[in-house]
Amino acid sequence: MITGKNYIGNTLSANGSVTHHSINPKLNIPTDVPFYEATEEEVNEAINLAWEAFKEYRRIPGVRRAAFLNAIADEILALDQELIDAYTTESGLPEGRAIGERGRTVYQLRTFADLVSNDEWRENVIDEANPDREPLPKDDLRKTLKPLGPVVVFAASNFPLAFSTAGGDTASALAAGCPVIVKAHAMHSGTSELVASAIIKAAEKTGMPNGVFSNLMGRGRTVGTALVKHTNVKAVGFTGSISGGRALFNLASQREEPIPVFAEMGSINPVIITSKAINNRGEDIATTYASSITLGTGQFCTNPGLILTVESDKTNAFLNSLAEKTVAIEAQCMLGPNIKKSFVENSASIVEQKGVQVLGTIDGKLEANYAASHVVTVSGTEFLANPKLHQEVFGPFSLVVTCSDENQLLQIVNGLEGQLTGTIIAEEEEYSELYDLIDALENRVGRIIFNGVPTGVEVSPSMQHGGPYPASTDSRFTAVGTGSIKRWVRPVSYQSFPKELLPTYLK
Ligand code: NAP
């Protein structure tokens, strides 16, 4: 049952008087339950509990943390239809997506459980002593990875389950041995509370210390700011806007003890389609990309927001077909009124730029939070001259840039801001001409896709979800896949240690 309260460790708490409601975007009405914003005292209590819990939790063996993560997955599944209903009500996303995202969330938790069931993930290095070394003897040195401490996770608006309360950030931090305090997203506070109740049940059933997890409500910046500034918080995970991620990054670096903020933010995910590919299979590419642009109402960080082509006989026919097919897909609901407002403003501000032509958009009046998909085009010369055209429009929107030749296309790729992904659509006979493009993309993105779509981020050890700024604040790390655990640990070396005093996995 959704109560509207915070979880301060294992206790439900609502001491404040500031409340908010999440919104049912399909009906455009607030949901019933008021959510109580955590007070300053509640924020401090959650962090202090996490700090105390850390002393015990960091020493709990991996197999027990694995049991905790698996129990969270079980408890999430046990919430059954209540969770699916809260998700669809608060996000406007369809039930199929809710079930799929729950599956991904459960899979992530179980994957991290498997990972920490043994200590291989710690990348232990054992460098034995050599007393006979000349001119100086060599000491025994052993290195391992240790958890940072309490981690604050900001739930993402566009993935109420997989990148939120028990999403990848939380699963990886708990796996690493870090307690987690979630700042629930105001747009899906009910979903967050239900998932938090599952985590708390799992923590109690598997004997985890009180404070290993807390879930705090809030809307506006007060709760998030207080969390990031607190001395006992040691790292932050964030998915959302560039302005939000950057503000939190700045706040964290201005602390007396700066801490890492792993923020995954904006991306326009350039897609390069060669003339030969358009010539040979333009219709198929248009069909595939129409569905990628509109998938999840375009509310994916990997949405293909920028398509780069070179002028050729068939380019215009391809552009028109892409626009027709995109607009033919029925308008869908966005996550909420604020996201819809930003979509309308940001798409309008691109459309009004010099040289931009609308190839297709859904005409006529739509229901309140439904989005009119847009495919627009501009020349490579205008794109190079106008940085405004490089900005993300979060939603079903794609800007197709028609370049005068391959050199201009390469110049555009080299001048892009950091991106999560880059995609190349090309023919086999062109492979030998692609090296410069691949080189340029490698320098700008975290993941390069060949003859595919950027939407769809596999949870796998080989996944890189993160890229040069502003795609993320630290391109050396991934936010998806088992590698994401590395964000919450730091290396420690033990020199000349007696075996009895070493952690078991270093003996
Ligand atoms: P957001 O505005 O960045 O907010 C995300 C979370 O961070 C919320 O919990 C918010 O708290 C908190 N926050 C933001 N700025 C903060 C600050 N200065 N200090 C403290 N806390 C702060 O993102 P959103 O609400 O999810 O969506 C807004 C826009 O972000 C979208 O329209 C879209 O453009 C972009 N977005 C991008 C991606 C992506 O993957 N690229 C994903 C989601 C959203 P409060 O709600 O309490 O203020």
XYZ file of C-alpha atoms and ligand atoms in Angstrom:
555
model
C 0.000 0.000 0.000
C 1.272 3.474 -0.859
C 1.391 5.654 2.289
C 3.193 8.759 0.985
C 5.886 8.378 3.663
C 9.661 8.217 3.593
C 11.619 5.126 4.557
C 14.258 6.229 7.031
C 16.028 2.902 7.211
C 13.343 0.357 8.100
C 10.895 2.933 9.507
C 8.128 4.760 7.673
C 8.289 8.445 8.556
C 6.374 11.610 7.625
C 7.396 14.383 10.014
C 7.179 17.265 7.567
C 4.315 19.382 6.311
C 5.435 19.924 2.689
C 3.680 17.508 0.347
C 3.406 16.842 -3.360
C 1.337 14.575 -5.567
C 2.592 12.585 -8.521
C 0.558 13.052 -11.694
C -1.339 10.631 -13.874
C -0.134 12.014 -17.224
C -2.740 10.182 -19.313
C -5.627 11.705 -17.366
C -3.594 14.832 -16.520
C -4.731 14.745 -12.892
C -2.814 14.400 -9.615
C -2.782 10.960 -7.980
C -4.598 10.537 -4.643
C -1.842 10.098 -2.065
C 0.120 13.132 -0.787
C 3.873 12.446 -0.510
C 5.649 13.972 2.484
C 8.917 15.683 1.634
C 11.695 14.540 3.973
C 12.584 17.187 6.570
C 16.162 18.220 7.297
C 16.074 15.988 10.403
C 14.802 13.020 8.393
C 17.538 13.531 5.773
C 20.183 13.620 8.521
C 18.705 10.585 10.238
C 18.739 8.553 7.001
C 22.394 9.479 6.374
C 23.477 8.809 9.945
C 21.777 5.403 9.858
C 23.513 4.689 6.526
C 26.861 5.681 8.033
C 26.357 3.347 11.001
C 25.098 0.570 8.697
C 28.185 0.986 6.507
C 30.466 -0.102 9.366
C 28.743 -3.512 9.382
C 27.569 -3.791 5.768
C 30.997 -3.320 4.204
C 32.242 -6.410 6.077
C 29.282 -8.643 5.194
C 30.547 -11.398 2.861
C 29.588 -11.234 -0.811
C 27.358 -14.315 -0.619
C 25.167 -12.597 1.965
C 24.957 -9.400 -0.076
C 24.012 -11.625 -3.014
C 21.201 -13.163 -0.937
C 20.007 -9.625 -0.119
C 19.981 -8.602 -3.808
C 18.144 -11.773 -4.831
C 15.616 -11.202 -2.039
C 15.002 -7.646 -3.349
C 14.285 -9.133 -6.787
C 11.858 -11.650 -5.235
C 10.063 -8.968 -3.207
C 9.714 -6.719 -6.267
C 8.078 -9.574 -8.170
C 5.833 -10.257 -5.165
C 4.417 -6.711 -5.442
C 2.838 -8.031 -8.625
C -0.002 -5.985 -10.169
C 0.085 -3.279 -7.486
C 3.528 -2.226 -8.734
C 2.561 -2.450 -12.406
C -0.528 -0.309 -11.755
C 1.438 2.339 -9.841
C 4.036 2.420 -12.647
C 1.531 2.830 -15.481
C -0.555 5.367 -13.546
C 2.396 7.593 -12.679
C 4.354 7.311 -15.961
C 1.704 7.038 -18.687
C 3.790 4.160 -20.090
C 1.976 0.995 -21.182
C 1.723 -2.177 -19.084
C 3.990 -4.128 -21.464
C 6.778 -1.617 -20.879
C 6.210 -1.802 -17.095
C 6.537 -5.591 -17.140
C 9.590 -5.418 -19.397
C 11.279 -2.840 -17.202
C 10.508 -4.830 -14.063
C 12.168 -7.825 -15.770
C 15.244 -5.732 -16.504
C 15.351 -4.483 -12.903
C 15.114 -7.987 -11.470
C 17.746 -9.213 -13.955
C 20.132 -6.430 -12.920
C 19.716 -7.304 -9.232
C 20.349 -10.995 -9.886
C 23.313 -10.229 -12.145
C 24.971 -8.203 -9.387
C 24.123 -10.983 -6.916
C 25.999 -13.445 -9.160
C 28.882 -11.007 -9.551
C 29.520 -10.594 -5.819
C 28.915 -14.250 -4.923
C 32.660 -14.627 -5.278
C 35.422 -12.032 -5.031
C 36.747 -12.062 -8.593
C 35.111 -8.687 -9.266
C 37.530 -7.092 -6.791
C 40.361 -7.606 -9.294
C 42.690 -8.662 -6.497
C 46.373 -8.379 -7.312
C 48.848 -10.345 -5.220
C 52.470 -9.343 -5.632
C 54.531 -11.560 -3.344
C 57.613 -10.436 -1.435
C 61.086 -11.033 -2.817
C 63.583 -10.693 0.061
C 66.465 -11.531 -2.295
C 65.825 -8.742 -4.749
C 68.822 -6.473 -5.400
C 69.603 -3.773 -4.554
C 66.570 -3.675 -2.226
C 64.288 -6.480 -1.043
C 60.696 -6.295 -2.309
C 57.777 -6.186 0.144
C 54.607 -8.250 -0.175
C 51.899 -6.015 -1.758
C 48.254 -6.957 -2.257
C 45.597 -4.764 -3.823
C 41.811 -5.032 -3.740
C 38.694 -2.882 -4.129
C 36.783 -1.498 -1.121
C 33.391 0.269 -0.932
C 33.341 4.090 -0.740
C 30.565 4.534 1.837
C 26.922 5.718 1.684
C 25.791 6.484 -1.878
C 22.937 8.834 -2.851
C 20.958 7.743 -5.917
C 18.702 10.175 -7.797
C 15.892 8.201 -9.439
C 15.416 8.895 -13.171
C 12.079 10.164 -14.470
C 12.216 8.047 -17.636
C 12.872 4.636 -16.045
C 10.711 4.398 -12.906
C 12.112 0.924 -12.179
C 15.348 0.111 -14.026
C 17.135 3.446 -13.332
C 15.349 4.324 -10.111
C 14.788 3.056 -6.554
C 16.146 -0.488 -7.078
C 17.669 0.237 -10.494
C 21.208 -0.227 -11.741
C 22.780 2.452 -9.499
C 21.217 1.032 -6.331
C 21.894 -2.605 -7.275
C 25.556 -1.934 -8.090
C 26.151 0.196 -4.973
C 24.538 -2.364 -2.650
C 26.551 -5.105 -4.396
C 29.753 -3.155 -3.779
C 29.016 -2.882 -0.041
C 27.675 0.691 0.042
C 24.419 1.644 1.812
C 22.068 3.586 -0.483
C 19.812 6.585 0.106
C 17.427 7.141 -2.803
C 16.021 10.556 -3.640
C 12.705 9.394 -5.131
C 11.593 11.104 -8.326
C 8.569 13.318 -7.590
C 6.871 12.084 -10.771
C 6.790 8.464 -9.598
C 6.913 8.687 -5.815
C 4.312 5.921 -5.361
C 6.235 3.452 -7.527
C 9.344 4.403 -5.567
C 7.686 3.780 -2.202
C 6.473 0.334 -3.293
C 9.924 -0.669 -4.514
C 11.448 0.746 -1.307
C 9.080 -1.435 0.731
C 10.401 -4.472 -1.201
C 14.011 -3.496 -0.452
C 13.266 -3.012 3.248
C 11.482 -6.398 3.470
C 14.454 -8.040 1.760
C 16.889 -6.295 4.127
C 14.951 -7.507 7.165
C 14.607 -11.066 5.853
C 18.318 -11.374 5.076
C 19.521 -9.694 8.291
C 21.009 -6.524 6.779
C 21.720 -3.614 9.151
C 19.015 -0.975 9.550
C 19.997 1.993 7.376
C 21.435 -0.051 4.521
C 18.653 1.560 2.480
C 16.444 4.662 2.792
C 13.991 6.253 0.368
C 13.347 9.992 0.639
C 10.540 11.952 -0.984
C 10.931 15.494 -2.253
C 10.164 17.904 -5.031
C 12.289 20.966 -5.633
C 15.933 20.943 -4.734
C 15.951 20.929 -0.946
C 16.252 17.203 -0.268
C 18.718 16.504 -3.105
C 20.943 19.421 -2.106
C 21.013 18.409 1.576
C 21.907 14.825 0.633
C 24.804 15.761 -1.653
C 26.253 18.239 0.868
C 26.256 15.855 3.845
C 29.753 14.814 4.992
C 28.774 11.163 5.433
C 27.664 10.780 1.808
C 30.591 9.497 -0.251
C 29.284 9.279 -3.844
C 26.284 10.165 -6.000
C 24.525 8.413 -8.893
C 22.269 10.520 -11.125
C 20.296 10.164 -14.373
C 18.490 13.217 -15.715
C 19.022 16.639 -17.209
C 22.390 18.281 -17.919
C 21.451 21.235 -15.705
C 20.512 18.937 -12.779
C 23.550 16.669 -13.122
C 25.902 19.618 -13.498
C 24.415 21.418 -10.463
C 24.903 18.328 -8.301
C 28.417 17.774 -9.673
C 29.328 21.392 -8.802
C 27.811 21.034 -5.339
C 29.791 17.837 -4.696
C 33.067 19.322 -5.853
C 32.608 22.429 -3.684
C 32.297 20.367 -0.481
C 35.215 20.441 1.931
C 35.680 16.777 0.979
C 34.723 16.614 -2.722
C 32.990 13.386 -3.742
C 32.400 11.746 -7.137
C 29.085 12.351 -8.924
C 28.375 9.800 -11.633
C 25.796 11.710 -13.641
C 24.374 10.342 -16.865
C 22.831 13.277 -18.707
C 21.999 14.520 -22.189
C 22.842 12.957 -25.526
C 21.671 13.373 -29.122
C 23.238 10.078 -30.242
C 24.396 10.831 -33.802
C 23.495 8.310 -36.505
C 25.530 8.429 -39.732
C 23.806 6.917 -42.753
C 25.929 6.607 -45.901
C 24.508 7.434 -49.337
C 25.066 3.854 -50.455
C 23.006 2.543 -47.546
C 20.223 5.013 -48.378
C 20.445 3.990 -52.023
C 20.303 0.247 -51.321
C 17.842 0.076 -48.404
C 16.528 3.545 -47.608
C 12.948 2.348 -47.028
C 13.996 -0.300 -44.487
C 16.223 2.181 -42.661
C 13.361 4.705 -42.554
C 11.007 2.089 -41.051
C 13.554 1.041 -38.416
C 14.404 4.620 -37.472
C 10.775 5.794 -37.330
C 10.190 3.262 -34.564
C 13.498 4.035 -32.796
C 12.725 7.793 -32.740
C 9.254 7.209 -31.239
C 10.093 4.271 -28.918
C 8.965 5.072 -25.368
C 7.710 8.446 -26.688
C 11.335 9.232 -27.491
C 12.109 9.471 -23.767
C 15.321 7.466 -23.859
C 18.799 8.807 -23.218
C 19.853 6.856 -26.340
C 17.142 8.294 -28.598
C 18.500 9.025 -32.121
C 18.182 12.824 -32.009
C 20.657 13.586 -34.802
C 20.884 11.846 -38.180
C 23.759 12.764 -40.526
C 23.543 12.082 -44.256
C 25.312 13.345 -47.389
C 23.328 14.939 -50.221
C 22.583 12.458 -53.003
C 19.829 11.651 -55.531
C 17.919 9.582 -53.034
C 18.422 11.655 -49.862
C 15.228 13.661 -50.223
C 13.086 10.590 -50.844
C 14.638 8.970 -47.750
C 14.004 12.035 -45.588
C 10.387 12.256 -46.669
C 9.860 8.563 -46.070
C 11.438 8.769 -42.599
C 9.203 11.720 -41.708
C 6.054 10.032 -43.075
C 6.700 6.796 -41.222
C 7.560 8.580 -37.948
C 4.462 10.743 -38.015
C 2.287 7.755 -38.953
C 3.071 6.186 -35.574
C 0.272 7.088 -33.175
C 1.042 9.912 -30.720
C 1.915 8.634 -27.245
C 1.771 10.060 -23.747
C 4.847 11.680 -22.190
C 5.962 11.103 -18.599
C 4.361 14.246 -17.228
C 3.371 17.861 -17.851
C 6.877 19.264 -17.163
C 8.523 16.893 -19.631
C 5.806 17.683 -22.206
C 6.297 21.438 -21.655
C 10.086 21.089 -22.144
C 9.490 19.000 -25.282
C 7.178 21.608 -26.811
C 9.523 24.500 -25.948
C 12.730 22.744 -27.006
C 11.352 21.402 -30.288
C 9.890 24.846 -31.112
C 13.218 26.507 -30.397
C 14.975 24.193 -32.900
C 12.266 24.638 -35.525
C 12.617 28.423 -35.401
C 16.369 28.342 -36.110
C 17.625 29.606 -39.461
C 17.482 27.030 -42.257
C 15.478 24.411 -40.326
C 12.664 22.805 -42.271
C 9.966 20.593 -40.739
C 9.686 17.384 -42.767
C 6.866 15.969 -40.711
C 4.958 16.426 -37.480
C 1.623 15.301 -36.118
C -0.897 18.045 -36.835
C -4.036 18.792 -34.897
C -4.868 18.898 -31.229
C -3.480 16.178 -29.015
C -4.515 15.203 -25.500
C -2.753 17.110 -22.729
C 0.516 15.193 -22.273
C 0.725 13.510 -25.677
C 3.685 14.391 -27.907
C 3.654 15.401 -31.558
C 6.634 13.574 -33.129
C 8.921 15.748 -35.240
C 11.394 15.036 -38.024
C 13.167 18.205 -39.132
C 16.108 18.893 -41.416
C 18.902 21.430 -41.859
C 22.015 21.715 -44.019
C 25.438 20.762 -42.704
C 26.608 24.372 -43.112
C 23.792 25.738 -40.927
C 24.369 22.998 -38.340
C 28.069 23.841 -38.088
C 27.289 27.528 -37.655
C 24.626 27.186 -34.963
C 25.397 25.489 -31.604
C 21.707 25.748 -30.628
C 21.021 22.945 -33.135
C 23.277 20.590 -31.150
C 20.977 20.589 -28.114
C 18.944 17.582 -26.991
C 15.168 17.639 -27.456
C 13.990 14.985 -25.005
C 11.093 13.219 -26.746
C 10.161 11.894 -30.216
C 12.285 14.355 -32.170
C 15.074 13.911 -34.699
C 17.093 16.450 -36.663
C 18.409 15.184 -40.002
C 21.474 17.074 -41.206
C 22.215 16.932 -44.927
C 25.939 17.457 -45.421
C 27.488 18.710 -48.651
C 30.080 15.901 -48.627
C 31.865 13.352 -46.414
C 34.414 15.933 -45.242
C 31.697 18.168 -43.869
C 30.097 15.165 -42.170
C 33.425 14.336 -40.530
C 33.845 17.966 -39.450
C 30.429 17.812 -37.773
C 31.231 14.572 -35.935
C 34.555 16.008 -34.725
C 32.777 19.107 -33.392
C 30.020 17.311 -31.467
C 29.798 17.370 -27.686
C 30.314 14.066 -25.867
C 27.616 11.459 -26.558
C 26.448 8.159 -25.097
C 26.303 6.505 -28.519
C 27.152 6.937 -32.196
C 25.754 4.751 -34.980
C 27.058 3.955 -38.463
C 24.714 2.610 -41.121
C 26.839 1.491 -44.078
C 27.343 -1.236 -46.673
C 29.993 -3.937 -46.635
C 31.727 -2.547 -49.737
C 32.340 0.712 -47.810
C 34.211 -0.784 -44.847
C 37.621 0.428 -46.039
C 36.322 4.032 -46.230
C 35.038 4.114 -42.648
C 38.251 4.293 -40.595
C 38.290 8.092 -40.229
C 34.635 8.139 -39.225
C 35.118 5.378 -36.652
C 38.143 7.238 -35.303
C 36.159 10.472 -34.987
C 33.207 8.730 -33.319
C 35.423 6.848 -30.851
C 36.629 10.208 -29.651
C 33.102 11.527 -29.018
C 31.008 8.571 -27.789
C 30.949 5.664 -25.315
C 29.335 3.057 -27.592
C 29.468 2.714 -31.399
C 26.695 0.752 -33.094
C 27.060 -0.706 -36.575
C 23.947 -1.164 -38.735
C 21.586 -1.022 -35.764
C 19.767 1.467 -33.545
C 21.088 3.143 -30.380
C 17.913 2.517 -28.370
C 18.107 -0.684 -26.310
C 20.966 -0.881 -23.803
C 21.980 -4.462 -23.025
C 22.814 -5.248 -19.390
C 26.121 -6.984 -19.987
C 29.727 -6.916 -18.771
C 30.799 -5.484 -22.149
C 28.310 -2.579 -22.103
C 29.601 1.003 -21.951
C 26.786 3.390 -21.031
C 28.456 6.728 -20.504
C 30.520 9.025 -22.682
C 32.546 12.238 -22.730
C 30.863 15.239 -21.025
C 27.993 16.144 -21.140
C 26.837 12.578 -21.838
C 28.232 11.759 -18.407
C 30.474 13.374 -15.810
C 33.103 10.622 -15.965
C 33.514 8.808 -19.280
C 35.798 6.194 -17.687
C 32.806 4.505 -16.068
C 29.588 2.851 -17.228
C 26.132 3.252 -15.643
C 24.868 -0.065 -17.072
C 26.269 -3.581 -16.780
C 28.426 -5.257 -14.171
C 31.272 -2.765 -14.780
C 29.114 -0.092 -13.109
C 30.087 -1.493 -9.686
C 33.504 0.186 -10.159
C 31.897 3.599 -9.525
C 31.370 2.782 -5.852
C 34.743 1.313 -4.875
C 38.314 2.453 -4.462
C 41.567 0.486 -4.548
C 43.409 -0.269 -1.295
C 46.899 -1.837 -1.121
C 48.155 -3.837 1.855
C 51.921 -3.863 2.240
C 53.851 -6.485 4.265
C 50.644 -7.589 5.995
C 50.498 -10.671 8.203
C 48.131 -13.208 6.541
C 45.850 -13.222 9.628
C 45.111 -9.512 9.205
C 44.370 -9.593 5.469
C 40.812 -9.776 4.123
C 40.017 -13.445 3.373
C 39.985 -12.839 -0.376
C 43.584 -11.545 -0.269
C 45.061 -14.371 1.779
P 16.021 16.536 -13.632
O 15.272 17.808 -13.644
O 17.456 16.610 -13.914
O 15.762 15.890 -12.189
C 16.254 14.605 -11.827
C 16.379 14.522 -10.318
O 17.420 15.381 -9.866
C 15.132 14.959 -9.570
O 14.995 14.139 -8.430
C 15.455 16.381 -9.156
O 14.840 16.732 -7.944
C 16.936 16.327 -8.925
N 17.578 17.619 -9.206
C 17.654 18.220 -10.417
N 18.349 19.379 -10.304
C 18.716 19.490 -9.012
C 19.443 20.462 -8.279
N 19.938 21.542 -8.869
N 19.634 20.274 -6.976
C 19.137 19.174 -6.363
N 18.412 18.216 -6.993
C 18.207 18.375 -8.298
O 15.422 15.515 -14.663
P 13.918 15.038 -14.917
O 12.994 15.570 -13.907
O 14.035 13.584 -15.029
O 13.559 15.575 -16.348
C 13.769 16.886 -16.782
C 14.499 16.869 -18.105
O 15.701 16.114 -17.982
C 13.779 16.188 -19.251
O 12.861 17.004 -19.899
C 14.917 15.810 -20.134
O 15.293 16.880 -20.952
C 16.044 15.504 -19.205
N 16.257 14.050 -19.002
C 17.231 13.459 -19.702
C 17.459 12.102 -19.525
C 18.533 11.423 -20.283
O 18.714 10.245 -20.044
N 19.251 12.087 -21.143
C 16.704 11.349 -18.636
C 15.709 11.986 -17.919
C 15.521 13.344 -18.113
P 13.437 17.449 -7.852
O 12.488 16.761 -8.795
O 13.101 17.260 -6.441
O 13.685 18.851 -8.251
